[in-house]
Amino acid sequence: MNIGRPVPRASSSAHEAYAPELLYATFNQDYGCFAIGTQTGFRIFNSDPYKEKMRREFKDGGIGIVAMRYRSNYLAFVGGGRNPRFPPNKVMLWDDAGSKIVAELEFRSDVLNVQLQRDRIAVVLRNKCIICSLEIRPRHLHAFETADNDCGAMAVSGGSESSILAFPGRQKGHIQIVDLRSCIGVVAVQDAASAASAAAQSPPQRARSHSRGSISADPGGALNGSAAAAAAAAAAAAAAVHPANINIIAAHSTSISALAVSADGAMVASASAKGTLIRIFDTASGRLLHELRRGVDRADIYSIAFSPDGTRLCVSSDKGTVHIFNLEARDPAAAAAAAQQGHHQPLPAAPPPGAAAGNRHSNLKFMKDLLPKYFSSVWSFAHFRVANEVRCICGFGSERNSVIVLCADGTAQKYSFDSYRGNCIREWYRKFV
């Protein structure tokens, strides 16, 4: 999955060290790579083992947002910095194979977040989440109203078989869950109608072929002219009756500040502006699965990340700390029932080896019915403070018991942790800016 949140810049009154050239940092969908936007361009790195893969420097401005499409050569940019390379209300699709812009999307307000899937692009504005097709001529698929979302909170499942999108709801503290596969039917019918109309006015043409990894594909064929009207009517009816499969979850009492969706799309994790609790819900039913406590003091949560197998969660905040939680497997019967409905694949009936080490609980948990909720909280089984105590985002490393951290001071750091005692050790520290 793509974390899609910037490494936060320090305010003028803050005393933390940060890299002035760094504007943005994000992982790709499986944390295997990360990208950064700078005042003069962008760079791509392999996460673990750490290695710079490529860099592009521009003479005429900086990149404020970078979104990766797995390990392909396609990326999405939004300008930023002292001299933005592109307007802040435009998303530019970049093909690095040709080192050129191949498409652009323009909006009425500044873009706050962008995430890519294999065939879609999700864009967050202050009060909207917009879904478009990912191709040479992007098409508008859906637009969803949201509450004020200045943080740009949004998450997309990173697995190849799932297409779950999460973003703030129209009411404060609510989450909207959309199965993007429900958008396909309407778009496919519209494509067929368009192709039919074109076919009726011109001789048939052979569909172009595209190399593997292309973001554009022509329709596989065209309807005859007599079917065009019926296809267009079907498209209009489908769009009116089934605009999208949406699930609303009342997650918090304050605004949503961070979101993450597991790779299989089965779970969504959220944090509010208060930043003390992380709640995890089943995306199909909206049922609360876990409530995890990051801390007691108010904090800004900058990233939440599920492990690729969905058995762990890591969380970073403005405190310069990263917390790691174990997640127990859900009830097998409930998971199987949800899977039969086509929402997602069930999680394993039991946690894999190493995931059984429990999170910490208060010694007074046995009195949870008499004491405040704080005393029954579930705490992380492992946590660490990053070097220089700067703000950071996190993702899981290639080794099961490891976390990669990208920091506002322009460093990447790897930490390993013990599954049972929770001891954390820094394995390496690299400067990428």
Tab-separated table of N, CA, C and O in Angstrom, residues 17-102:
chain	number	residue	atom	x	y	z
A	17	ALA	N	15.745	19.246	13.759
A	17	ALA	CA	16.561	19.346	12.555
A	17	ALA	C	15.793	18.719	11.402
A	17	ALA	O	15.187	17.671	11.543
A	18	TYR	N	15.805	19.359	10.269
A	18	TYR	CA	15.145	18.788	9.106
A	18	TYR	C	15.928	19.189	7.870
A	18	TYR	O	16.719	20.131	7.865
A	19	ALA	N	15.711	18.434	6.774
A	19	ALA	CA	16.399	18.700	5.515
A	19	ALA	C	15.601	19.717	4.718
A	19	ALA	O	14.486	19.422	4.294
A	20	PRO	N	16.116	20.914	4.508
A	20	PRO	CA	15.347	21.960	3.814
A	20	PRO	C	14.985	21.601	2.383
A	20	PRO	O	14.012	22.123	1.844
A	21	GLU	N	15.743	20.700	1.742
A	21	GLU	CA	15.452	20.326	0.362
A	21	GLU	C	14.357	19.283	0.259
A	21	GLU	O	13.777	19.079	-0.802
A	22	LEU	N	14.040	18.605	1.375
A	22	LEU	CA	13.055	17.530	1.355
A	22	LEU	C	11.641	18.087	1.470
A	22	LEU	O	11.318	18.795	2.425
A	23	LEU	N	10.790	17.746	0.498
A	23	LEU	CA	9.405	18.198	0.504
A	23	LEU	C	8.425	17.077	0.807
A	23	LEU	O	7.364	17.315	1.385
A	24	TYR	N	8.762	15.840	0.434
A	24	TYR	CA	7.794	14.758	0.530
A	24	TYR	C	8.531	13.429	0.527
A	24	TYR	O	9.605	13.295	-0.067
A	25	ALA	N	7.960	12.442	1.194
A	25	ALA	CA	8.494	11.080	1.151
A	25	ALA	C	7.346	10.099	1.286
A	25	ALA	O	6.406	10.334	2.049
A	26	THR	N	7.403	9.019	0.546
A	26	THR	CA	6.341	8.017	0.594
A	26	THR	C	6.882	6.663	0.169
A	26	THR	O	7.844	6.583	-0.608
A	27	PHE	N	6.293	5.603	0.688
A	27	PHE	CA	6.616	4.242	0.253
A	27	PHE	C	5.724	3.851	-0.919
A	27	PHE	O	4.653	4.434	-1.126
A	28	ASN	N	6.165	2.822	-1.653
A	28	ASN	CA	5.253	2.229	-2.631
A	28	ASN	C	4.328	1.262	-1.895
A	28	ASN	O	4.314	1.194	-0.662
A	29	GLN	N	3.546	0.490	-2.626
A	29	GLN	CA	2.472	-0.288	-2.020
A	29	GLN	C	2.957	-1.386	-1.079
A	29	GLN	O	2.246	-1.748	-0.137
A	30	ASP	N	4.138	-1.952	-1.293
A	30	ASP	CA	4.619	-3.031	-0.420
A	30	ASP	C	5.836	-2.624	0.408
A	30	ASP	O	6.494	-3.481	0.996
A	31	TYR	N	6.130	-1.329	0.468
A	31	TYR	CA	7.250	-0.762	1.227
A	31	TYR	C	8.615	-1.170	0.666
A	31	TYR	O	9.635	-0.876	1.274
A	32	GLY	N	8.635	-1.837	-0.486
A	32	GLY	CA	9.913	-2.268	-1.046
A	32	GLY	C	10.720	-1.131	-1.623
A	32	GLY	O	11.942	-1.233	-1.739
A	33	CYS	N	10.061	-0.038	-1.984
A	33	CYS	CA	10.725	1.154	-2.504
A	33	CYS	C	10.138	2.382	-1.813
A	33	CYS	O	9.068	2.327	-1.226
A	34	PHE	N	10.874	3.474	-1.888
A	34	PHE	CA	10.301	4.743	-1.460
A	34	PHE	C	10.760	5.850	-2.386
A	34	PHE	O	11.790	5.744	-3.062
A	35	ALA	N	9.952	6.896	-2.441
A	35	ALA	CA	10.226	8.033	-3.313
A	35	ALA	C	10.226	9.301	-2.484
A	35	ALA	O	9.509	9.399	-1.480
A	36	ILE	N	11.018	10.264	-2.896
A	36	ILE	CA	11.031	11.560	-2.238
A	36	ILE	C	10.864	12.665	-3.274
A	36	ILE	O	11.289	12.533	-4.428
A	37	GLY	N	10.211	13.736	-2.882
A	37	GLY	CA	10.129	14.941	-3.690
A	37	GLY	C	11.019	15.997	-3.065
A	37	GLY	O	11.047	16.151	-1.838
A	38	THR	N	11.749	16.726	-3.884
A	38	THR	CA	12.684	17.736	-3.388
A	38	THR	C	12.415	19.079	-4.061
A	38	THR	O	11.559	19.193	-4.941
A	39	GLN	N	13.166	20.068	-3.653
A	39	GLN	CA	13.042	21.400	-4.237
A	39	GLN	C	13.440	21.427	-5.709
A	39	GLN	O	13.099	22.374	-6.422
A	40	THR	N	14.136	20.376	-6.168
A	40	THR	CA	14.626	20.373	-7.545
A	40	THR	C	14.275	19.119	-8.326
A	40	THR	O	14.776	18.926	-9.428
A	41	GLY	N	13.424	18.232	-7.788
A	41	GLY	CA	13.094	17.019	-8.535
A	41	GLY	C	12.588	15.907	-7.650
A	41	GLY	O	11.914	16.133	-6.649
A	42	PHE	N	12.946	14.663	-8.018
A	42	PHE	CA	12.521	13.508	-7.226
A	42	PHE	C	13.569	12.409	-7.332
A	42	PHE	O	14.406	12.388	-8.231
A	43	ARG	N	13.489	11.452	-6.376
A	43	ARG	CA	14.412	10.320	-6.354
A	43	ARG	C	13.651	9.074	-5.909
A	43	ARG	O	12.688	9.163	-5.148
A	44	ILE	N	14.131	7.912	-6.380
A	44	ILE	CA	13.541	6.624	-6.019
A	44	ILE	C	14.637	5.772	-5.369
A	44	ILE	O	15.761	5.709	-5.861
A	45	PHE	N	14.284	5.096	-4.269
A	45	PHE	CA	15.231	4.264	-3.538
A	45	PHE	C	14.643	2.880	-3.306
A	45	PHE	O	13.427	2.721	-3.161
A	46	ASN	N	15.519	1.874	-3.276
A	46	ASN	CA	15.128	0.572	-2.760
A	46	ASN	C	15.226	0.646	-1.246
A	46	ASN	O	16.189	1.192	-0.700
A	47	SER	N	14.201	0.122	-0.548
A	47	SER	CA	14.142	0.285	0.906
A	47	SER	C	15.148	-0.596	1.643
A	47	SER	O	15.923	-0.114	2.481
A	48	ASP	N	15.125	-1.891	1.369
A	48	ASP	CA	15.987	-2.822	2.110
A	48	ASP	C	16.315	-4.017	1.228
A	48	ASP	O	15.409	-4.804	0.909
A	49	PRO	N	17.576	-4.153	0.772
A	49	PRO	CA	18.703	-3.301	1.142
A	49	PRO	C	18.584	-1.901	0.533
A	49	PRO	O	18.067	-1.743	-0.578
A	50	TYR	N	19.065	-0.930	1.286
A	50	TYR	CA	18.968	0.471	0.880
A	50	TYR	C	19.858	0.720	-0.336
A	50	TYR	O	21.036	0.340	-0.363
A	51	LYS	N	19.266	1.355	-1.357
A	51	LYS	CA	20.047	1.720	-2.539
A	51	LYS	C	19.282	2.738	-3.349
A	51	LYS	O	18.072	2.590	-3.572
A	52	GLU	N	19.958	3.786	-3.783
A	52	GLU	CA	19.316	4.746	-4.668
A	52	GLU	C	19.190	4.127	-6.049
A	52	GLU	O	20.166	3.651	-6.632
A	53	LYS	N	17.959	4.141	-6.591
A	53	LYS	CA	17.702	3.525	-7.891
A	53	LYS	C	17.763	4.536	-9.023
A	53	LYS	O	18.218	4.219	-10.126
A	54	MET	N	17.266	5.730	-8.802
A	54	MET	CA	17.310	6.755	-9.844
A	54	MET	C	16.981	8.112	-9.249
A	54	MET	O	16.430	8.214	-8.155
A	55	ARG	N	17.350	9.149	-9.985
A	55	ARG	CA	16.990	10.524	-9.604
A	55	ARG	C	16.809	11.365	-10.848
A	55	ARG	O	17.434	11.126	-11.883
A	56	ARG	N	15.907	12.330	-10.738
A	56	ARG	CA	15.670	13.275	-11.818
A	56	ARG	C	15.709	14.681	-11.225
A	56	ARG	O	15.023	14.973	-10.248
A	57	GLU	N	16.518	15.524	-11.817
A	57	GLU	CA	16.635	16.911	-11.373
A	57	GLU	C	16.018	17.823	-12.431
A	57	GLU	O	16.272	17.656	-13.629
A	58	PHE	N	15.176	18.755	-11.974
A	58	PHE	CA	14.544	19.705	-12.879
A	58	PHE	C	15.123	21.093	-12.639
A	58	PHE	O	15.399	21.474	-11.505
A	59	LYS	N	15.281	21.851	-13.717
A	59	LYS	CA	15.817	23.199	-13.589
A	59	LYS	C	14.750	24.210	-13.186
A	59	LYS	O	15.086	25.308	-12.743
A	60	ASP	N	13.489	23.814	-13.355
A	60	ASP	CA	12.447	24.816	-13.178
A	60	ASP	C	11.468	24.485	-12.055
A	60	ASP	O	10.306	24.843	-12.126
A	61	GLY	N	11.897	23.811	-10.992
A	61	GLY	CA	11.012	23.695	-9.842
A	61	GLY	C	11.016	22.372	-9.118
A	61	GLY	O	11.683	21.409	-9.519
A	62	GLY	N	10.239	22.334	-8.007
A	62	GLY	CA	10.236	21.197	-7.115
A	62	GLY	C	8.978	20.353	-7.204
A	62	GLY	O	7.966	20.749	-7.782
A	63	ILE	N	9.052	19.168	-6.580
A	63	ILE	CA	7.962	18.202	-6.545
A	63	ILE	C	7.468	18.082	-5.104
A	63	ILE	O	8.214	17.652	-4.216
A	64	GLY	N	6.214	18.458	-4.888
A	64	GLY	CA	5.664	18.471	-3.537
A	64	GLY	C	4.968	17.194	-3.134
A	64	GLY	O	4.816	16.907	-1.946
A	65	ILE	N	4.502	16.395	-4.102
A	65	ILE	CA	3.875	15.101	-3.838
A	65	ILE	C	4.340	14.122	-4.904
A	65	ILE	O	4.392	14.457	-6.092
A	66	VAL	N	4.703	12.913	-4.481
A	66	VAL	CA	5.070	11.827	-5.389
A	66	VAL	C	4.214	10.621	-5.038
A	66	VAL	O	4.084	10.280	-3.857
A	67	ALA	N	3.637	9.961	-6.019
A	67	ALA	CA	2.902	8.712	-5.797
A	67	ALA	C	3.482	7.657	-6.720
A	67	ALA	O	3.660	7.905	-7.916
A	68	MET	N	3.770	6.475	-6.162
A	68	MET	CA	4.350	5.379	-6.936
A	68	MET	C	3.275	4.365	-7.315
A	68	MET	O	2.328	4.125	-6.566
A	69	ARG	N	3.448	3.756	-8.442
A	69	ARG	CA	2.586	2.669	-8.904
A	69	ARG	C	3.382	1.371	-8.845
A	69	ARG	O	4.004	0.956	-9.791
A	70	TYR	N	3.400	0.780	-7.653
A	70	TYR	CA	4.169	-0.425	-7.384
A	70	TYR	C	5.632	-0.191	-7.773
A	70	TYR	O	6.227	0.786	-7.343
A	71	ARG	N	6.191	-1.038	-8.640
A	71	ARG	CA	7.571	-0.839	-9.101
A	71	ARG	C	7.625	-0.485	-10.581
A	71	ARG	O	8.635	-0.702	-11.248
A	72	SER	N	6.553	0.048	-11.103
A	72	SER	CA	6.507	0.394	-12.514
A	72	SER	C	7.186	1.733	-12.746
A	72	SER	O	7.603	2.420	-11.820
A	73	ASN	N	7.265	2.112	-14.021
A	73	ASN	CA	7.914	3.368	-14.377
A	73	ASN	C	6.935	4.550	-14.370
A	73	ASN	O	7.296	5.654	-14.765
A	74	TYR	N	5.710	4.316	-13.899
A	74	TYR	CA	4.721	5.392	-13.859
A	74	TYR	C	4.588	5.956	-12.450
A	74	TYR	O	4.473	5.223	-11.471
A	75	LEU	N	4.593	7.280	-12.356
A	75	LEU	CA	4.440	7.983	-11.102
A	75	LEU	C	3.475	9.146	-11.300
A	75	LEU	O	3.185	9.542	-12.432
A	76	ALA	N	2.988	9.677	-10.184
A	76	ALA	CA	2.149	10.881	-10.233
A	76	ALA	C	2.820	11.968	-9.423
A	76	ALA	O	3.362	11.712	-8.343
A	77	PHE	N	2.798	13.192	-9.936
A	77	PHE	CA	3.455	14.332	-9.295
A	77	PHE	C	2.463	15.466	-9.055
A	77	PHE	O	1.520	15.664	-9.817
A	78	VAL	N	2.762	16.234	-8.016
A	78	VAL	CA	2.156	17.547	-7.801
A	78	VAL	C	3.304	18.476	-7.449
A	78	VAL	O	4.198	18.112	-6.687
A	79	GLY	N	3.305	19.660	-8.009
A	79	GLY	CA	4.395	20.594	-7.753
A	79	GLY	C	4.396	21.102	-6.319
A	79	GLY	O	3.380	21.086	-5.615
A	80	GLY	N	5.556	21.558	-5.862
A	80	GLY	CA	5.667	22.096	-4.510
A	80	GLY	C	7.000	22.779	-4.296
A	80	GLY	O	7.846	22.842	-5.191
A	81	GLY	N	7.175	23.314	-3.105
A	81	GLY	CA	8.440	23.952	-2.759
A	81	GLY	C	8.481	25.434	-3.078
A	81	GLY	O	7.469	26.065	-3.381
A	82	ARG	N	9.685	25.985	-3.044
A	82	ARG	CA	9.867	27.418	-3.277
A	82	ARG	C	9.439	27.817	-4.686
A	82	ARG	O	8.906	28.892	-4.907
A	83	ASN	N	9.715	26.926	-5.642
A	83	ASN	CA	9.383	27.186	-7.038
A	83	ASN	C	8.765	25.918	-7.615
A	83	ASN	O	9.450	25.088	-8.185
A	84	PRO	N	7.448	25.718	-7.469
A	84	PRO	CA	6.826	24.458	-7.888
A	84	PRO	C	7.021	24.161	-9.369
A	84	PRO	O	6.888	25.045	-10.214
A	85	ARG	N	7.324	22.906	-9.642
A	85	ARG	CA	7.494	22.463	-11.024
A	85	ARG	C	6.151	22.456	-11.763
A	85	ARG	O	6.081	22.737	-12.953
A	86	PHE	N	5.078	22.132	-11.037
A	86	PHE	CA	3.730	22.091	-11.602
A	86	PHE	C	2.778	22.826	-10.668
A	86	PHE	O	3.061	22.985	-9.478
A	87	PRO	N	1.635	23.273	-11.184
A	87	PRO	CA	0.654	23.950	-10.316
A	87	PRO	C	0.155	23.032	-9.209
A	87	PRO	O	0.030	21.817	-9.414
A	88	PRO	N	-0.154	23.564	-8.037
A	88	PRO	CA	-0.601	22.726	-6.914
A	88	PRO	C	-1.980	22.119	-7.110
A	88	PRO	O	-2.376	21.249	-6.335
A	89	ASN	N	-2.715	22.544	-8.131
A	89	ASN	CA	-4.047	21.985	-8.394
A	89	ASN	C	-4.032	20.994	-9.555
A	89	ASN	O	-5.091	20.611	-10.062
A	90	LYS	N	-2.860	20.561	-9.964
A	90	LYS	CA	-2.742	19.609	-11.063
A	90	LYS	C	-1.967	18.366	-10.622
A	90	LYS	O	-0.993	18.462	-9.879
A	91	VAL	N	-2.424	17.195	-11.114
A	91	VAL	CA	-1.698	15.939	-10.950
A	91	VAL	C	-1.129	15.557	-12.310
A	91	VAL	O	-1.869	15.456	-13.297
A	92	MET	N	0.168	15.350	-12.350
A	92	MET	CA	0.843	15.021	-13.601
A	92	MET	C	1.268	13.556	-13.568
A	92	MET	O	1.897	13.101	-12.615
A	93	LEU	N	0.916	12.802	-14.609
A	93	LEU	CA	1.325	11.406	-14.723
A	93	LEU	C	2.614	11.335	-15.520
A	93	LEU	O	2.689	11.815	-16.649
A	94	TRP	N	3.630	10.736	-14.913
A	94	TRP	CA	4.980	10.730	-15.455
A	94	TRP	C	5.373	9.317	-15.873
A	94	TRP	O	5.222	8.372	-15.101
A	95	ASP	N	5.879	9.181	-17.084
A	95	ASP	CA	6.432	7.914	-17.569
A	95	ASP	C	7.943	8.050	-17.551
A	95	ASP	O	8.523	8.748	-18.388
A	96	ASP	N	8.582	7.377	-16.597
A	96	ASP	CA	10.028	7.555	-16.468
A	96	ASP	C	10.797	6.854	-17.577
A	96	ASP	O	11.955	7.186	-17.822
A	97	ALA	N	10.155	5.903	-18.255
A	97	ALA	CA	10.828	5.249	-19.371
A	97	ALA	C	11.146	6.256	-20.475
A	97	ALA	O	12.165	6.161	-21.154
A	98	GLY	N	10.256	7.228	-20.640
A	98	GLY	CA	10.494	8.266	-21.639
A	98	GLY	C	10.828	9.606	-21.031
A	98	GLY	O	11.009	10.591	-21.747
A	99	SER	N	10.892	9.654	-19.672
A	99	SER	CA	11.187	10.901	-18.949
A	99	SER	C	10.288	12.042	-19.409
A	99	SER	O	10.745	13.121	-19.762
A	100	LYS	N	8.978	11.759	-19.385
A	100	LYS	CA	8.057	12.781	-19.857
A	100	LYS	C	6.697	12.644	-19.174
A	100	LYS	O	6.336	11.592	-18.652
A	101	ILE	N	5.959	13.748	-19.206
A	101	ILE	CA	4.584	13.767	-18.736
A	101	ILE	C	3.695	13.170	-19.825
A	101	ILE	O	3.758	13.591	-20.981
A	102	VAL	N	2.858	12.205	-19.458
A	102	VAL	CA	1.990	11.571	-20.454
A	102	VAL	C	0.524	11.952	-20.269
A	102	VAL	O	-0.297	11.714	-21.167
